[in-house]
Steps between C-alpha positions, in 0.01 A plus 500: 500500500624849404391801707497834315500814717401806301275284283269787403788738435665627185746213464334247729191462281722411209697250708179327609376475142833363381520235772135400464550469125781254571260287703671572831317506832478864603373658820436873469538712813211748484438758767152592625345771285716424196377633166212272399581520130858392557389219730251377239774504237719281719209272586448441130848345489385224734735581786440452872446805721618568852401818680787683662690824525871576523411726793347201684777249587263227634322493162835446329572194709168352388572593137842330504376173647557214256678722247821396324577831324418860591512774238471857625442787259303717743574871538321810622663724239242458223185360661411575862221410739416638843806508720736404217832682506853415400577429866195281567502308171837517321701470820314357800245303300758338276723419797203336672429295188860378484482399865166322452638312200810397693294379796271303266807332349437641154771369270540789254437875543494714185513873570446778248731788589641771273821567313824504691596811304216691666709586804364842600402463868125520559238324711433252218869439433563433868195273527588295192858444607392410855263237363771365271725452802224324696425271206865398480510433873173307507631145464301459179613470142453850361484685173512880491399655169613860448336647190561839345213747468175385341422655163126482574552727802795729428417549131137585569288797609526361854858633501424811295612326181216552252631521143157430351374800697788707365743538791733294718685552825867401480715460809850641468643555154317199359824360358578229758440144372228302679408135453126568511306175535141386453309401813368202304858382441580538869196291589601235249851491644375473857272212400795332326690504830262246655661155533804627311826406676694741278360795698541354847674733746551759227451877482413567138519835321246515217449762230362538153676373187680830435578801714352819357491859618177688564590728210532190281151392605354840419669487160329165440163646594550801273571271207203277581261792549634707213524814711717662763453452873575770756779397737485641853829437678528474878863573596677246717577778748128561546444130565784494751334792679167315507665192648669712766192698601200272447341416834246244378656153443328428170592840356861454610500155341356619169755782486781254574380264228480788252854601595610142443337506157683823418831325574420196286449131559673291234475128576654207317221241514713231338579324830133514604382346174743211537323410825143538371423533131244761400466735203537864600275767351684787327394855580423546130211252532358696793533824304306353209221376727462833677513688170225275365716322245495127435778308676 
């Protein structure tokens, strides 16, 4: 049995679908009050549900009972419920899940972190690295997957990047290479880690097939759309100031991530693909989809 924490989330939903499609036995951790539409979508995959919350350690012990593998993709950075913060979910909740899995004698813990190149201190950075340390100390076989930024998030209006709407926000000069990756590819890779001895006790850096700069991506959009796109640059110095002065943990984290993006995140995924074979989606395919062109 595979327990997926974050099963209704941005990556977790995709992981559940991938595993269910492989015919694996999946138990989805779903918290009370979860989005009904997302829950119904998971239910349609034929998976088992267990009610629980990362903020409720006793529920995690129940969820881990009889489980061989735990996959955790949960985070409070994109989707949040009542009481969800980086401290309560990304740090304390994840640590509690690792402890519950260890106590339940789970064999394999797969944790979705973020790129090792994203080293600007922030509440999320500190939480992720603390969980990584706990996973390694947990007397379980572990796999830590560290993807680069998701194209569906950072190259979207959610991040102020709206080329179809005519303007984009670019952090820094926009010239630093970044191995932008598809969330679907990350989910596929995470699913491919299950019962795969090649990834045991490994920390794996994962990026897209080719590092590109944000300016490169805008150039692609301009060619696909047949018109120019306004580029609004946010200087690195301004981002550094935001990181230094932001009082709210999520705002400090978002500023730190943006500063990391401005500095670049080039990843050689060759070693990762030796361990688990998947086909990575090029940014050009994403550009064509968003621009309304056939891929």
